Amino acid sequence: MIYSIEYTTGPYYTEVGDYHRWFAVENGERIGELYVTIDTETISNITVNEDRRGEGIARALYEAADARLDNLLHDLPAHRTPEGDAFAQAMGGEEATECHIDYCVCSDAA
């Protein structure tokens, strides 16, 4: 099946402020999502429905964001899940150098 990549800005769950948002949509259903902070262009979350993983959907979302933004960044390793870290390693690209989350207690760059 063919899916489309849609772009918008809006909230990221309960976070304050708007985010860049890309959605992979197939037959009206979201099958993947990518959220990027507007001010720092840092990836906050990328997810693909479990039954659709391995089809290149996350890569397509990342590539759409990278084409639109000037400086797309992977978040700090301390902020990534093991899956997110593997994705960042596989995709390559630049990584944030400092924490942008006000309430975080991480030790900044790894």
Coordinates of N, CA and C in Angstrom, one line a residue:
M1 N 0.8 -1.2 0.0 CA 0.0 0.0 0.0 C 0.9 1.2 0.0
I2 N 0.3 2.3 -0.5 CA 1.0 3.6 -0.6 C 0.6 4.5 0.6
Y3 N 1.6 5.1 1.2 CA 1.2 6.1 2.3 C 1.8 7.4 1.8
S4 N 1.2 8.5 2.5 CA 1.7 9.8 2.2 C 2.3 10.4 3.5
I5 N 3.2 11.4 3.3 CA 3.8 12.1 4.4 C 3.2 13.5 4.5
E6 N 2.6 13.8 5.6 CA 1.9 15.0 5.8 C 2.6 15.8 6.9
Y7 N 2.7 17.2 6.6 CA 3.4 18.1 7.6 C 2.4 19.1 8.1
T8 N 2.6 19.4 9.4 CA 1.8 20.4 10.1 C 2.6 20.9 11.3
T9 N 2.2 21.9 12.0 CA 2.7 22.2 13.3 C 1.6 22.1 14.3
G10 N 1.9 21.8 15.5 CA 0.9 21.7 16.5 C 1.5 21.1 17.8
P11 N 0.7 20.7 18.7 CA 1.2 20.2 20.0 C 1.8 18.8 19.9
Y12 N 2.6 18.5 20.8 CA 3.2 17.2 21.0 C 2.7 16.7 22.3
Y13 N 1.6 15.9 22.2 CA 1.0 15.4 23.4 C 0.8 16.5 24.5
T14 N 1.4 16.4 25.7 CA 1.1 17.4 26.7 C 2.2 18.4 26.8
E15 N 3.1 18.5 25.9 CA 4.2 19.5 26.0 C 3.6 20.9 25.6
V16 N 4.2 21.9 26.2 CA 3.8 23.3 25.9 C 4.5 23.7 24.6
G17 N 3.7 24.4 23.8 CA 4.2 25.0 22.6 C 4.0 24.0 21.4
D18 N 4.2 24.6 20.2 CA 4.0 23.8 19.0 C 5.3 23.1 18.6
Y19 N 5.1 22.1 17.8 CA 6.2 21.3 17.2 C 6.0 21.2 15.7
H20 N 7.1 21.0 15.0 CA 7.0 20.5 13.6 C 6.5 19.0 13.8
R21 N 5.5 18.7 12.9 CA 5.0 17.3 13.0 C 4.9 16.7 11.6
W22 N 5.4 15.5 11.4 CA 5.2 14.8 10.2 C 4.5 13.5 10.5
F23 N 3.5 13.2 9.6 CA 2.7 12.0 9.8 C 2.8 11.1 8.6
A24 N 3.0 9.9 8.7 CA 2.8 8.9 7.6 C 1.4 8.4 7.7
V25 N 0.7 8.6 6.6 CA -0.8 8.4 6.6 C -1.1 7.4 5.5
E26 N -1.9 6.4 5.8 CA -2.3 5.4 4.8 C -3.8 5.2 5.0
N27 N -4.6 5.4 4.0 CA -6.0 5.2 4.1 C -6.7 5.9 5.3
G28 N -6.2 7.2 5.5 CA -6.7 8.0 6.6 C -6.2 7.6 8.0
E29 N -5.3 6.6 8.1 CA -4.8 6.2 9.4 C -3.3 6.6 9.5
R30 N -3.0 7.1 10.7 CA -1.6 7.4 10.9 C -0.8 6.1 11.2
I31 N 0.2 5.9 10.5 CA 1.0 4.7 10.7 C 2.4 5.1 11.2
G32 N 2.8 6.3 11.2 CA 4.0 6.8 11.8 C 4.0 8.3 12.1
E33 N 4.8 8.7 13.0 CA 4.8 10.1 13.5 C 6.2 10.5 13.8
L34 N 6.5 11.8 13.5 CA 7.8 12.4 13.9 C 7.5 13.8 14.4
Y35 N 8.0 14.1 15.6 CA 7.9 15.4 16.2 C 9.2 16.0 16.4
V36 N 9.4 17.3 16.0 CA 10.6 18.0 16.1 C 10.4 19.4 16.7
T37 N 11.2 19.8 17.7 CA 11.1 21.1 18.3 C 11.3 22.2 17.3
I38 N 10.5 23.2 17.4 CA 10.6 24.3 16.4 C 11.8 25.1 16.7
D39 N 12.1 25.4 17.9 CA 13.2 26.3 18.2 C 14.6 25.7 18.0
T40 N 14.8 24.5 18.4 CA 16.1 23.8 18.2 C 16.2 22.8 17.1
E41 N 15.1 22.5 16.5 CA 15.0 21.5 15.4 C 15.6 20.2 15.8
T42 N 15.3 19.8 17.1 CA 15.7 18.5 17.7 C 14.6 17.5 17.6
I43 N 14.8 16.3 17.2 CA 13.8 15.3 17.2 C 13.4 15.0 18.7
S44 N 12.1 15.1 18.9 CA 11.5 14.7 20.2 C 11.0 13.3 20.2
N45 N 10.5 12.8 19.1 CA 10.0 11.5 19.1 C 9.7 11.1 17.7
I46 N 10.0 9.8 17.4 CA 9.6 9.2 16.1 C 9.1 7.8 16.4
T47 N 8.0 7.5 15.9 CA 7.4 6.2 16.1 C 6.6 5.7 14.9
V48 N 6.6 4.4 14.7 CA 5.9 3.7 13.6 C 5.1 2.6 14.2
N49 N 3.9 2.4 13.8 CA 3.1 1.3 14.3 C 3.9 0.0 14.2
E50 N 3.8 -0.7 15.3 CA 4.6 -1.9 15.4 C 4.5 -2.9 14.2
D51 N 3.3 -3.0 13.7 CA 3.1 -4.0 12.6 C 3.6 -3.4 11.2
R52 N 4.1 -2.2 11.2 CA 4.6 -1.5 10.0 C 6.1 -1.2 10.1
R53 N 6.7 -1.7 11.2 CA 8.2 -1.4 11.3 C 9.0 -2.2 10.3
G54 N 10.1 -1.7 9.9 CA 10.9 -2.4 8.9 C 10.6 -2.1 7.5
E55 N 9.6 -1.2 7.2 CA 9.2 -0.8 5.9 C 9.8 0.5 5.4
G56 N 10.7 1.1 6.2 CA 11.3 2.4 5.8 C 10.5 3.6 6.1
I57 N 9.4 3.4 6.9 CA 8.5 4.6 7.2 C 9.2 5.6 8.1
A58 N 10.0 5.2 9.1 CA 10.7 6.1 9.9 C 11.7 6.8 9.1
R59 N 12.4 6.1 8.2 CA 13.4 6.8 7.4 C 12.7 7.8 6.5
A60 N 11.6 7.5 5.9 CA 10.9 8.5 5.1 C 10.5 9.7 5.9
L61 N 10.0 9.5 7.1 CA 9.6 10.7 7.9 C 10.9 11.5 8.2
Y62 N 12.0 10.9 8.6 CA 13.2 11.6 8.9 C 13.7 12.4 7.6
E63 N 13.7 11.7 6.5 CA 14.1 12.4 5.3 C 13.2 13.6 4.9
A64 N 11.9 13.5 5.1 CA 11.0 14.6 4.9 C 11.4 15.8 5.8
A65 N 11.6 15.5 7.1 CA 12.0 16.5 8.0 C 13.4 17.1 7.7
D66 N 14.3 16.3 7.3 CA 15.6 16.8 7.0 C 15.6 17.7 5.7
A67 N 14.7 17.4 4.8 CA 14.6 18.2 3.6 C 14.0 19.5 3.9
R68 N 13.1 19.6 4.9 CA 12.4 20.9 5.2 C 13.2 21.8 6.1
L69 N 13.9 21.2 7.1 CA 14.6 22.0 8.1 C 16.0 22.3 7.8
D70 N 16.6 23.4 8.3 CA 17.9 23.7 8.1 C 18.9 22.9 8.9
N71 N 18.6 22.5 10.1 CA 19.5 21.8 11.0 C 18.9 20.8 11.9
L72 N 18.3 19.8 11.2 CA 17.6 18.7 12.0 C 18.7 18.0 12.9
L73 N 18.3 17.8 14.2 CA 19.3 17.2 15.1 C 18.6 16.0 15.8
H74 N 19.4 15.0 16.0 CA 19.0 13.9 16.9 C 19.2 14.4 18.3
D75 N 18.3 13.9 19.2 CA 18.5 14.4 20.6 C 19.7 13.7 21.3
L76 N 20.0 14.2 22.5 CA 21.1 13.6 23.2 C 20.9 12.1 23.5
P77 N 22.0 11.3 23.5 CA 21.8 9.9 23.8 C 21.1 9.7 25.1
A78 N 21.3 10.5 26.1 CA 20.6 10.3 27.4 C 19.1 10.4 27.3
H79 N 18.6 11.0 26.2 CA 17.2 11.2 26.0 C 16.6 10.2 25.1
R80 N 17.4 9.3 24.5 CA 16.9 8.3 23.5 C 16.6 7.0 24.2
T81 N 15.6 6.3 23.6 CA 15.3 4.9 24.0 C 16.4 4.1 23.2
P82 N 16.6 2.8 23.6 CA 17.5 2.0 22.8 C 17.1 2.0 21.3
E83 N 15.9 1.9 21.0 CA 15.4 1.9 19.6 C 15.7 3.2 18.9
G84 N 15.5 4.3 19.7 CA 15.8 5.7 19.2 C 17.3 5.9 18.9
D85 N 18.1 5.3 19.8 CA 19.5 5.4 19.6 C 20.0 4.6 18.4
A86 N 19.4 3.4 18.2 CA 19.8 2.6 17.0 C 19.4 3.4 15.8
F87 N 18.2 4.0 15.8 CA 17.7 4.8 14.6 C 18.7 5.9 14.3
A88 N 19.1 6.7 15.4 CA 20.0 7.8 15.2 C 21.3 7.3 14.6
Q89 N 21.8 6.2 15.1 CA 23.0 5.7 14.6 C 22.9 5.2 13.1
A90 N 21.8 4.6 12.8 CA 21.5 4.2 11.4 C 21.4 5.3 10.4
M91 N 20.7 6.4 10.9 CA 20.4 7.5 10.0 C 21.6 8.4 9.8
G92 N 22.5 8.5 10.9 CA 23.6 9.4 10.8 C 23.0 10.9 11.0
G93 N 23.8 11.8 10.7 CA 23.3 13.2 10.9 C 23.9 13.8 12.2
E94 N 23.6 15.1 12.4 CA 24.0 15.8 13.5 C 23.2 15.5 14.8
E95 N 23.9 15.8 15.9 CA 23.3 15.5 17.2 C 23.3 16.7 18.1
A96 N 22.3 16.9 18.9 CA 22.2 18.1 19.8 C 23.5 18.0 20.7
T97 N 23.9 19.2 21.1 CA 25.1 19.2 22.0 C 24.8 19.6 23.4
E98 N 23.5 20.1 23.6 CA 23.1 20.4 25.0 C 21.7 20.1 25.2
C99 N 21.3 19.9 26.4 CA 19.9 19.6 26.8 C 19.0 20.9 26.6
H100 N 17.9 20.7 26.0 CA 17.0 21.8 25.7 C 15.7 21.7 26.6
I101 N 15.7 20.7 27.5 CA 14.5 20.5 28.3 C 14.7 21.1 29.7
D102 N 13.9 22.1 30.0 CA 14.0 22.8 31.3 C 14.1 22.0 32.5
Y103 N 13.3 20.9 32.6 CA 13.2 20.1 33.8 C 14.0 18.9 33.8
C104 N 14.9 18.7 32.8 CA 15.7 17.5 32.7 C 16.9 17.5 33.7
V105 N 17.2 16.3 34.1 CA 18.4 16.2 35.0 C 19.5 15.4 34.4
C106 N 19.5 15.3 33.1 CA 20.6 14.6 32.4 C 21.9 15.4 32.5
S107 N 23.0 14.8 32.1 CA 24.3 15.4 32.2 C 24.7 16.1 30.9
D108 N 23.7 16.5 30.1 CA 23.9 17.1 28.8 C 24.6 16.2 27.9
A109 N 25.5 16.6 27.1 CA 26.1 15.8 26.0 C 26.8 14.6 26.6
A110 N 26.7 13.5 25.9 CA 27.4 12.3 26.4 C 28.9 12.3 26.2

